[in-house]
Coordinates of C-alpha atoms in Angstrom, one line a residue:
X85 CA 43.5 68.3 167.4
X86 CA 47.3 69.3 167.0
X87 CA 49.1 67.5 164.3
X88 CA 46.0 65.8 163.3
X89 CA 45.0 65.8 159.3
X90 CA 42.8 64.1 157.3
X91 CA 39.7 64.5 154.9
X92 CA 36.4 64.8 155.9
X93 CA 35.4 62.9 153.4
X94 CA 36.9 60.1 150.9
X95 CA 35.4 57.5 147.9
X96 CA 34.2 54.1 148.4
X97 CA 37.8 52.3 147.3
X98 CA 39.8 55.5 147.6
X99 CA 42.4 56.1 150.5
X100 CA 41.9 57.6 153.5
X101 CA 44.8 58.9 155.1
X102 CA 45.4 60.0 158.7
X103 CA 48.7 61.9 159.1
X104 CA 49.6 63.0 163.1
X105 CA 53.0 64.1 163.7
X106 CA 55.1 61.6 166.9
X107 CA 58.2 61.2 168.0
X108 CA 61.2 61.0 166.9
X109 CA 64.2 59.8 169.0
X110 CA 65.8 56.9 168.3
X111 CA 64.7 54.7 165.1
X112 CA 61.1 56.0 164.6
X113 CA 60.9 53.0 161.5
X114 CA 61.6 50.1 164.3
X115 CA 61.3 51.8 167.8
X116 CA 57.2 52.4 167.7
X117 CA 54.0 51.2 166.6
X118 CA 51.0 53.1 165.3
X119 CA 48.0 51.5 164.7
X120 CA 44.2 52.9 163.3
X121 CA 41.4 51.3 163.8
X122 CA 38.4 52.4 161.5
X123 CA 34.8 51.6 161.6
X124 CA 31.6 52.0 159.7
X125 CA 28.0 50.4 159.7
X126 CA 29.2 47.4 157.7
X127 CA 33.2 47.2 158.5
X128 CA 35.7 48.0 161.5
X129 CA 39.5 47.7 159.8
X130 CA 42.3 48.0 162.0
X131 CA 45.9 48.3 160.0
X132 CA 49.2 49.4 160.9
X133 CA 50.5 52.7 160.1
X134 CA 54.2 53.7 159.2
X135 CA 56.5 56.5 159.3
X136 CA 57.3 58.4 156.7
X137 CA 60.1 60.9 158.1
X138 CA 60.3 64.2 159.0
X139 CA 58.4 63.6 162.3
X140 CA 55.2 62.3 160.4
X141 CA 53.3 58.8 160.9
X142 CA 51.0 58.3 158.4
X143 CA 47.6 55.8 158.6
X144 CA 45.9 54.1 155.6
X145 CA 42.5 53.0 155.4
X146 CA 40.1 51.4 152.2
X147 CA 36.9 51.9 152.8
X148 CA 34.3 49.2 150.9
X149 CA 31.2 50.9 151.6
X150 CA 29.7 54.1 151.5
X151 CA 28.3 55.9 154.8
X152 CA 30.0 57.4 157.7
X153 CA 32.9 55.8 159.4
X154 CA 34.9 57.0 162.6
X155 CA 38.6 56.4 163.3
X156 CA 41.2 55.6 166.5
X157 CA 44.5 56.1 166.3
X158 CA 47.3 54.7 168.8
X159 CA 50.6 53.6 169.8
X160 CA 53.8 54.3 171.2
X161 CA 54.6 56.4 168.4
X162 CA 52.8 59.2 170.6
X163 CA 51.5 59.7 174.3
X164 CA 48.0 60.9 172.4
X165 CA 45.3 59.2 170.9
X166 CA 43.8 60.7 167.9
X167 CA 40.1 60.5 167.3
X168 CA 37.8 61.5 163.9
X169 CA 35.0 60.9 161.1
X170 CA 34.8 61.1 157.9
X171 CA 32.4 60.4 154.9
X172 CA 32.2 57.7 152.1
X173 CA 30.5 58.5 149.0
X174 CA 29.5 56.4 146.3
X175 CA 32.9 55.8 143.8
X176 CA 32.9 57.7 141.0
X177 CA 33.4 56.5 136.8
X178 CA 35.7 54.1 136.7
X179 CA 36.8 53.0 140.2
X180 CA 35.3 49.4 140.7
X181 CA 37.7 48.1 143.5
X182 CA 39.7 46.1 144.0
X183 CA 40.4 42.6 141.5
X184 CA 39.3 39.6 142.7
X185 CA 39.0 36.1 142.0
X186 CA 35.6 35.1 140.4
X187 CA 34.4 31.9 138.8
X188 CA 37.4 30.1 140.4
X189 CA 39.7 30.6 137.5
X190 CA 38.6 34.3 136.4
X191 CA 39.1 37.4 137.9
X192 CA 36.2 40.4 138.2
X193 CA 36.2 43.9 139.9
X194 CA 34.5 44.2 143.6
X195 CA 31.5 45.5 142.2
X196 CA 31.0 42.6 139.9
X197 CA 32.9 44.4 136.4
X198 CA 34.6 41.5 134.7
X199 CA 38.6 41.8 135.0
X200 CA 40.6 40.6 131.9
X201 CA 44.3 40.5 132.2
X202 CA 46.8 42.5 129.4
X203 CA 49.7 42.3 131.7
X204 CA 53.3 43.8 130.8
X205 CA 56.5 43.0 132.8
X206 CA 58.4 46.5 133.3
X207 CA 60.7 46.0 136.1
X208 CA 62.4 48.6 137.1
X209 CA 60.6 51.3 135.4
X210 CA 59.5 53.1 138.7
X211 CA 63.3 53.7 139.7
X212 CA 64.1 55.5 136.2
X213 CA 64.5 59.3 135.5
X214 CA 61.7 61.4 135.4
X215 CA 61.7 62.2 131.9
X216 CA 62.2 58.0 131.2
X217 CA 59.3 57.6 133.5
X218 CA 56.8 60.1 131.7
X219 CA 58.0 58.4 128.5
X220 CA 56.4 55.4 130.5
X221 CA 53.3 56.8 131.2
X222 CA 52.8 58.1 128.0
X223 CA 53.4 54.9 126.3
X224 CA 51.1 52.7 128.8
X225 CA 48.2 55.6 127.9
X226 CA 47.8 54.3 123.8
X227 CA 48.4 50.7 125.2
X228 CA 45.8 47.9 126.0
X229 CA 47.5 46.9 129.4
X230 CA 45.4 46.8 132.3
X231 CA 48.5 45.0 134.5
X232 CA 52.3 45.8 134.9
X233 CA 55.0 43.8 136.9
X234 CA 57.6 45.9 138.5
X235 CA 59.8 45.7 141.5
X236 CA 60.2 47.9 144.9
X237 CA 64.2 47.0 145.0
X238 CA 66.4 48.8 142.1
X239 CA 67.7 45.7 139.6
X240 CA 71.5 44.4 139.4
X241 CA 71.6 41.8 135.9
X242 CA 72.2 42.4 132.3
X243 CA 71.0 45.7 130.5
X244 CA 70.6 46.8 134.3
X245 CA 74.3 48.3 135.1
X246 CA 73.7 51.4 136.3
X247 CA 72.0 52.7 139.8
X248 CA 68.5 53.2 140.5
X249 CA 67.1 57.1 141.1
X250 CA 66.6 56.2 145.2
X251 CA 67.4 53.4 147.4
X252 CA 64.8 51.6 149.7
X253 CA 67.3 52.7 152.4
X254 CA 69.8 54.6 154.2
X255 CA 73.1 54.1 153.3
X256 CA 75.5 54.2 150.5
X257 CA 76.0 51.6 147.5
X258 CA 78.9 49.8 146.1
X259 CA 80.6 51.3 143.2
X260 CA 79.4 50.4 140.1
X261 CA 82.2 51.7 138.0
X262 CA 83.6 48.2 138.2
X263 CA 80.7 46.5 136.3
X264 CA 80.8 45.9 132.9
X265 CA 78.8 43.3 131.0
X266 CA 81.1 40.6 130.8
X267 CA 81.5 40.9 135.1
X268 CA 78.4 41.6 136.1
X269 CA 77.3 38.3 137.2
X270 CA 80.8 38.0 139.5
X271 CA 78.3 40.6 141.8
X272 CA 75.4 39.0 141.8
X273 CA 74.5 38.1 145.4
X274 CA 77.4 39.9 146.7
X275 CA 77.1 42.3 149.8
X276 CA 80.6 43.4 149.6
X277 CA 81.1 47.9 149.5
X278 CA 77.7 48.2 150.2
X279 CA 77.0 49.9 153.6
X280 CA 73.3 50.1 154.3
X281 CA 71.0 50.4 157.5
X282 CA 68.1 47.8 157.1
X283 CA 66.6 49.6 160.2
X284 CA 66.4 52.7 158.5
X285 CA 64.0 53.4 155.2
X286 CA 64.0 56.2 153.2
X287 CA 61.6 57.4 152.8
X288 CA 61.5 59.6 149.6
X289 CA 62.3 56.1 147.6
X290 CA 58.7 54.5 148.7
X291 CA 56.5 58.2 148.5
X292 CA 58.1 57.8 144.3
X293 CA 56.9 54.3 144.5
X294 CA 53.6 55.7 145.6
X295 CA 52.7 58.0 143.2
X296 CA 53.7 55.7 140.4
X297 CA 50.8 53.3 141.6
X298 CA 48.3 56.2 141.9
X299 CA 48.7 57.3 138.5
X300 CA 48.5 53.3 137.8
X301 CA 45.1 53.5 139.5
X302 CA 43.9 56.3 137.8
X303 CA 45.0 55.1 134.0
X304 CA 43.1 51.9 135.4
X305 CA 46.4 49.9 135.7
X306 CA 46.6 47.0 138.1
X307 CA 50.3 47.3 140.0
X308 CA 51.5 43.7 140.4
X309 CA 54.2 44.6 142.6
X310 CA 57.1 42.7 143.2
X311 CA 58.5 42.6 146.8
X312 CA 61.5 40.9 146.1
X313 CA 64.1 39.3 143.4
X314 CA 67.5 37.4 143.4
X315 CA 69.2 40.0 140.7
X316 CA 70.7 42.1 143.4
X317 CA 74.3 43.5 143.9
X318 CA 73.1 45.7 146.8
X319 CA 72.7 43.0 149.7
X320 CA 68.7 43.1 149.9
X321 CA 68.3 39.9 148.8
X322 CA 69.9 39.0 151.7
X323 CA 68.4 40.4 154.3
X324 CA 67.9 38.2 157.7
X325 CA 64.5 37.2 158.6
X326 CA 63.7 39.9 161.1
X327 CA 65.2 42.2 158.4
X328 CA 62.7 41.2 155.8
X329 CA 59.9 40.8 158.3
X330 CA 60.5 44.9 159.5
X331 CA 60.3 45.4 155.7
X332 CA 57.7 43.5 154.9
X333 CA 55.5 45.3 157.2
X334 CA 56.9 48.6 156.0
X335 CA 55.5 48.0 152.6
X336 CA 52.0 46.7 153.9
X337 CA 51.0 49.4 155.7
X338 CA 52.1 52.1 152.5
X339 CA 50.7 50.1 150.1
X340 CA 48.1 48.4 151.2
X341 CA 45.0 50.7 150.9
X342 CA 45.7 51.2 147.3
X343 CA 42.8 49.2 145.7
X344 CA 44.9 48.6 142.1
X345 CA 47.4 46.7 144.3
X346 CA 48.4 42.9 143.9
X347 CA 51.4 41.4 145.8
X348 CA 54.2 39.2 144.0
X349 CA 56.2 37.6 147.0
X350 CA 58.9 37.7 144.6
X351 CA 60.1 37.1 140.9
X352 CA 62.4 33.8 140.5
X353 CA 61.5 33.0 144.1
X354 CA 63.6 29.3 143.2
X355 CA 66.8 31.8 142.1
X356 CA 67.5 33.1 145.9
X357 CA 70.4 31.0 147.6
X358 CA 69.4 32.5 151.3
X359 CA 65.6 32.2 151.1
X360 CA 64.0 28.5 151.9
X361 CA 60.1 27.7 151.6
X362 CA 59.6 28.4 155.0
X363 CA 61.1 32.1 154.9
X364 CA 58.1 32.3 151.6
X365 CA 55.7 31.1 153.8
X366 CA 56.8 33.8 156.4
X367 CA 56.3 36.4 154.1
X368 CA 52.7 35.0 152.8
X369 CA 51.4 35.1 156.8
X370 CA 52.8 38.5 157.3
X371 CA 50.4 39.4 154.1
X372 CA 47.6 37.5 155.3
X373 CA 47.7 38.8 158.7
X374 CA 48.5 42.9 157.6
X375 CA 46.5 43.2 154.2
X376 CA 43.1 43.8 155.8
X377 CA 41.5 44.2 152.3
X378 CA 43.0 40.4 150.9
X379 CA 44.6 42.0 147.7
X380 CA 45.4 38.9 145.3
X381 CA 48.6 37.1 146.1
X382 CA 50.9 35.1 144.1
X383 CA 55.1 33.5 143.6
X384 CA 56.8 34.0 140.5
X385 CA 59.5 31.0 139.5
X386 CA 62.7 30.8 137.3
X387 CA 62.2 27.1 136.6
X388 CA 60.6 24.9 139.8
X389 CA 57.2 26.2 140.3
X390 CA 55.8 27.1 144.0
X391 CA 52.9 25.0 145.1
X392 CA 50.3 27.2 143.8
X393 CA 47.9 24.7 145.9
X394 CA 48.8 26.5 149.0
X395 CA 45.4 28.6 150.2
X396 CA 47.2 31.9 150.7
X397 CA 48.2 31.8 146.7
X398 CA 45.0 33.1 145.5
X399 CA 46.1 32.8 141.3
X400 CA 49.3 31.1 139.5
X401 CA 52.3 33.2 138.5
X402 CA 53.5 31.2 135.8
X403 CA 57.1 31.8 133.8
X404 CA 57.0 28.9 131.2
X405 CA 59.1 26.1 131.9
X406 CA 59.6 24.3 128.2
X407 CA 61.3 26.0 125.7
X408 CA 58.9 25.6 123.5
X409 CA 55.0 24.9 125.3
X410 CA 53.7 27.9 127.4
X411 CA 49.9 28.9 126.7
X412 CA 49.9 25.0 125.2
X413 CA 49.2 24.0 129.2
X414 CA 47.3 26.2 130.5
X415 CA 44.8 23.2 130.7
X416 CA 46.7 21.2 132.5
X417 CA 47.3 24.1 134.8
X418 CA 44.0 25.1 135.3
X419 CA 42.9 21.4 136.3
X420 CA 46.1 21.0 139.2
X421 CA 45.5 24.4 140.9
X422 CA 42.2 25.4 140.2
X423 CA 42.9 28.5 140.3
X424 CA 43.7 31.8 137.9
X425 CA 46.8 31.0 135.4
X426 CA 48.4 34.1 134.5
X427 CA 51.3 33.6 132.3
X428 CA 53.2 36.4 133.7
X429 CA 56.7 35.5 131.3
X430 CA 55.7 33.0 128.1
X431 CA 59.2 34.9 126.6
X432 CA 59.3 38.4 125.5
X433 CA 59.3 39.6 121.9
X434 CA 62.7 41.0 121.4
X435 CA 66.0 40.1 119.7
X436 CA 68.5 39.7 122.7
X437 CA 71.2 36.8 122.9
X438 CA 69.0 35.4 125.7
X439 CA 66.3 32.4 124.7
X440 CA 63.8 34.5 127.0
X441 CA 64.1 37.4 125.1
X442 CA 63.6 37.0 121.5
X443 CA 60.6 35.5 120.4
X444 CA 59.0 37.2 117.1
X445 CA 55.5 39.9 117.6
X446 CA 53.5 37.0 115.5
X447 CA 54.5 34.3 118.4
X448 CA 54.0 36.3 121.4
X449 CA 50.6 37.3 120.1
X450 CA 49.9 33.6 119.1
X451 CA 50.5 32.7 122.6
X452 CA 48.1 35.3 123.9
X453 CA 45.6 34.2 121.6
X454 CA 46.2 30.6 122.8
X455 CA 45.9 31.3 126.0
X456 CA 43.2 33.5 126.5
X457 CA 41.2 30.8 124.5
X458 CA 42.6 28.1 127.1
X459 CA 41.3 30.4 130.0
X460 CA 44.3 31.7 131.0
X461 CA 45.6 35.4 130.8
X462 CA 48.9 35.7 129.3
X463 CA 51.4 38.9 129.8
X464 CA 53.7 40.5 127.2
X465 CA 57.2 42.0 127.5
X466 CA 59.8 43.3 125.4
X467 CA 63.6 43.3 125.0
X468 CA 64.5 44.8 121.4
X469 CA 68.4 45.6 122.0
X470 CA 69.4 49.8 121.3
X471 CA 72.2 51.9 121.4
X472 CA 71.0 53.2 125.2
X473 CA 69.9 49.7 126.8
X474 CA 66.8 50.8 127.4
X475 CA 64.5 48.0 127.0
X476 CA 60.9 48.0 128.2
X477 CA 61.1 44.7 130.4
X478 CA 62.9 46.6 132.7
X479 CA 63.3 50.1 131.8
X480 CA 59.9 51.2 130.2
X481 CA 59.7 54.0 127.6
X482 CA 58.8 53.5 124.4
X483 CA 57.8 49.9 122.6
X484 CA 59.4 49.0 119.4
X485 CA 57.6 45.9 119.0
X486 CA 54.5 44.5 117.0
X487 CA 52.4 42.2 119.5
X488 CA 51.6 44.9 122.2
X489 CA 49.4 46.6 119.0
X490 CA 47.5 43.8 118.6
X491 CA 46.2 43.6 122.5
X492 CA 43.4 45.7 122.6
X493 CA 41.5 43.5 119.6
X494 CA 42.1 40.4 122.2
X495 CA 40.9 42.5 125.2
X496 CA 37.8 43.5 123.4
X497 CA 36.5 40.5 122.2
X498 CA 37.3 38.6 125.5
X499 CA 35.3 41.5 127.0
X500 CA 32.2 39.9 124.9
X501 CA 32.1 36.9 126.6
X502 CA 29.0 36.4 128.2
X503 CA 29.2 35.9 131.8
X504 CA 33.2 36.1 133.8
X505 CA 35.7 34.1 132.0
X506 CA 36.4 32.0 129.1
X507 CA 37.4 28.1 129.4
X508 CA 38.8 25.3 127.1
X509 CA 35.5 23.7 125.4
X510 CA 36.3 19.8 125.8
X511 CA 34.0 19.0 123.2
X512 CA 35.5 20.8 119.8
X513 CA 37.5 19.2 117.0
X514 CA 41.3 18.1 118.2
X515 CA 42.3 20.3 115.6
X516 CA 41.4 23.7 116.5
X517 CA 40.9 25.5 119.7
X518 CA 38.0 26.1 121.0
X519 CA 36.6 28.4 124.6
X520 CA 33.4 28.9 125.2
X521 CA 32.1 30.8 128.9
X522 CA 33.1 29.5 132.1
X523 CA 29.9 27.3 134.0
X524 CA 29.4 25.6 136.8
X525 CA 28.2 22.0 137.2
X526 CA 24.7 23.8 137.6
X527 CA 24.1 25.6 134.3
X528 CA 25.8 23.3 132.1
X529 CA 24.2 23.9 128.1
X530 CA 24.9 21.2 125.8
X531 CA 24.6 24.2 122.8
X532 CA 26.6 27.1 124.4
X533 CA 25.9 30.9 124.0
X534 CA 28.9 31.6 122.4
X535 CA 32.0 29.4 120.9
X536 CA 35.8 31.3 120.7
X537 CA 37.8 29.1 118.3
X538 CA 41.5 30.0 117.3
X539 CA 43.4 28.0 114.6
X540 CA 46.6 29.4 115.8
X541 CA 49.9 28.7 113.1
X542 CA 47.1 26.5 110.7
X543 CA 45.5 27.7 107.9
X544 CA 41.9 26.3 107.1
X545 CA 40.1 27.7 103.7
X546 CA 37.0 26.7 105.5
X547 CA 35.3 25.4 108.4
X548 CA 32.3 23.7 108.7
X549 CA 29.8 24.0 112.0
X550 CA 27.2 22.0 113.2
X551 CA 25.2 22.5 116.9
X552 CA 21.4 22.4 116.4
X553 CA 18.3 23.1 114.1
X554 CA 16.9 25.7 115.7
X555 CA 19.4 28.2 117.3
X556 CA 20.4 31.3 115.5
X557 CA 24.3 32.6 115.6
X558 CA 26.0 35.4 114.2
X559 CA 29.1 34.7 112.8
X560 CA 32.2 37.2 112.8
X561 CA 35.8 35.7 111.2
X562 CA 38.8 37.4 112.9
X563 CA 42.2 38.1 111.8
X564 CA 44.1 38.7 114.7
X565 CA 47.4 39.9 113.3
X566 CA 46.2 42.3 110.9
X567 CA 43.3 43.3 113.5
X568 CA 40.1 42.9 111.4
X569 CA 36.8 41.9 112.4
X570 CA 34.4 40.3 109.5
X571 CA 31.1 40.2 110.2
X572 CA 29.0 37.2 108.1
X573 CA 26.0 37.3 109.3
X574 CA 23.3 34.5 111.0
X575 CA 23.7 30.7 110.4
X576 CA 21.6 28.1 111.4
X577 CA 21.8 24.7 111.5
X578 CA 24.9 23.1 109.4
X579 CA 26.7 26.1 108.2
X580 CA 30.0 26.6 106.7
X581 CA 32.2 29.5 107.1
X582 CA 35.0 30.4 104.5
X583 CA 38.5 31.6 105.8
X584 CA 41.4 32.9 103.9
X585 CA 44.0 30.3 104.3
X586 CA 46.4 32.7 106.8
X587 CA 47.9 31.9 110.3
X588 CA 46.4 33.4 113.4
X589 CA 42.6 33.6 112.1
X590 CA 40.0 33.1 114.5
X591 CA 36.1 32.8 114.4
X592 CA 34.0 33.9 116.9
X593 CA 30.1 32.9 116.7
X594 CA 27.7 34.0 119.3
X595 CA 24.3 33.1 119.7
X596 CA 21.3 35.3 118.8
X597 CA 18.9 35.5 122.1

């Protein structure tokens, strides 16, 4: 059919994309609809399409099972309909789908692969130069993060003076000659020299955007996107409601069909002076009703936290709220939202003037730790000050930092937990901290499978263990700073297990089956 393109055939979890060419007077972005409507033996999707300039109108489509599937396409956008087929094969090493919630407070692959969060926060990373953004890439390729934070709007706040590579849309900015970092915050919120059309996308800026998640996807990244923020000097933070609701639509139907996709309604969602808990809840129904596929959905806050009871938040966004406790409540967390906690910002390791900014390598690794053993999944960032003001949390390139090298030891031993998730183990000495696996009311084991304890900033020569007479456990001692693993072999019964008087030791002992 003219102007009609797509592949005949596509992966289980992989996009599908229809592209027909329409028309093109007046505002194609607001002036028509297109709509597909896919269906298989198991599944019939319908999603919104977008334009995407240049004449073309683009539809995306997930499939979640394998087979053959057919497709409709309609709307105003054209006075044809557009029919097709196409094949789904079996995904190939490495795609498992989409994350999703399991076990209530854990989170596992659609095919059933456990999912353990290493989350970074890079904001603006995606809006860098090329050669900054390769620099990116590179660096997230010898990294254990399977999670990064970043933002579809260009950043306006401290360290983040200059302009972004593209704009969301068309138009011109305000001139940033002015800024300097004693004024900046005199344009916060300001709309003023700023002339854009918030009718009118561009394009180009969301096809970047794009093809920064796919490469995500294919390093096995999950893109926590961030639709909005408050640090803005541009006017998009304030946007009126039909404004936001046009873009908000925009974005769903791009991004969407990207399996690695999770939506953050925004970052500091208590910071915006135009935006009330209605508008939020806006936003959270125009997900609900346009993300076919139910990516998972969370609020970020600065200080007041969102209900994360309400049923369209499917995990907790956390940003600690004490100076001092962070991965410390993630059991009182878990018990008021039942839910995920992911500590997306427990402070950053870094050395900047600001309180959020400049914790040590050894603390932000003991609050991993201490989370992960709480059942929570805790997220890293980093703001070491340089010559350039590059720093990772919002620029990317390379880390200077120690924690981030000490990730991948945490990631691999919460990949041997047996079963999804890890939780807080009620039962162990008040003076340690203690996970075992995640059970329901059902399979409750008085002697566990496998005990997780941490000792965090204390510094036991010893520790002695005592669960039964008969079952067998291996016994491993880790030291999760310098990164070693000490194997000391089956105990039984009462045992005692020697440590070496350090901070930020941990013993792991699993059960022999």
């Amino acid at each position: 059919m003219n102007g009609l393109k797509y592949a005949g055939q596509v992966e289980k979890w992989d996009v599908l994309e229809v592209e027909v060419r329409g028309k093109t007077e007046g505002n194609p972005f607001a002036d028509y609809e297109i709509q597909g409507i896919f269906t298989g033996k198991n599944e019939t999707i319908t999603v919104d399409g977008f334009y995407d300039g240049e004449g073309i109108y683009r539809v995306r489509f997930m499939p979640s099972f394998e087979g053959e599937y057919s497709f409709r396409v309609t709307g105003g956008f054209s006075e044809e309909e557009y029919e097709g087929s196409f094949t789904v094969t079996a995904p190939s090493e490495g795609n498992h789908g989409p994350v999703r919630v399991a076990n209530t407070y854990h989170f596992a692959y659609e095919d059933g692969t456990p999912y353990y969060s290493i989350g970074t926060t890079c904001y603006v990373w995606n809006l860098q130069s090329d050669e900054l953004i390769e620099q990116t890439f590179e660096t997230l390729k010898s990294s254990a993060f399977n999670k990064i934070r970043f933002c579809v709007f260009p950043k306006h706040y401290d360290y983040n003076l200059g302009e972004p590579r593209s704009y969301p849309y068309e138009g011109t900015p305000m001139d940033s000659s002015v800024l300097t970092k004693e004024n900046f915050l005199e344009y916060t919120g300001k709309t003023e020299g700023n002339n854009w059309d918030f009718t009118r996308f561009n394009p180009k800026h969301f096809q970047h955007i794009e093809k920064c998640i796919l490469r995500l996807r294919d390093m096995g990244i999950e893109a926590d996107l961030i639709v909005m923020h408050p640090y803005d000097r541009w006017g998009f933070a304030q946007m009126t409601k039909e404004q936001d609701a046009l873009y908000w639509k925009y974005v769903l139907a791009r991004f969407s069909a990207y399996r690695n996709m999770w939506w953050s309604l925004a970052n500091e969602y208590d910071l915006f002076d135009h935006k009330t808990v209605e508008d939020w809840e806006g936003y959270a129904k125009i997900i609900c009703e346009k993300d076919p596929y139910h990516h998972l959905r969370s609020i970020h806050n600065c200080q007041a936290f969102y209900d994360h009871n309400r049923p369209w938040i499917t995990h907790c966004s956390i940003q600690r709220q004490d100076l001092y406790k962070s991965s410390e409540l993630v059991n009182e967390w878990r018990e008021k939202y039942n839910k995920p906690v992911v500590l997306d910002e427990i402070a950053y390791e870094g050395n900047i003037q600001h309180g959020w900014g400049n914790i040590s390598g050894e603390e932000l690794t003991r609050r991993f730790w201490e989370a992960a053993c709480r059942g929570g999944y805790p997220g890293h960032g980093e703001t070491y000050m340089n010559d350039q003001d590059i720093l990772w949390w919002s620029h990317g390139g390379v880390l200077h930092g120690e924690s981030h090298k000490r990730f991948k030891l945490l990631h691999d031993i919460m990949c041997e937990t047996p079963g999804i998730g890890l939780r807080p183990y009620e039962n162990s000495g008040w003076d340690e901290i203690c996970a075992v696996p995640e059970e329901t009311t059902q399979k409750i084991k008085k002697v566990k499978d496998y005990y997780l304890i941490y000792f965090s900033f204390m510094r036991p020569s010893f520790r002695e263990y005592y669960f039964d007479d008969e079952t067998q456990f291996q016994v491993k001692v880790i030291d999760t700073w310098n990164m070693t693993v000490e194997d000391r072999g089956v105990f039984q019964g009462k045992f005692k297990v020697e440590l070496p008087g350090r901070p930020y030791m941990a013993i792991q002992i699993k059960k022999i089956q």
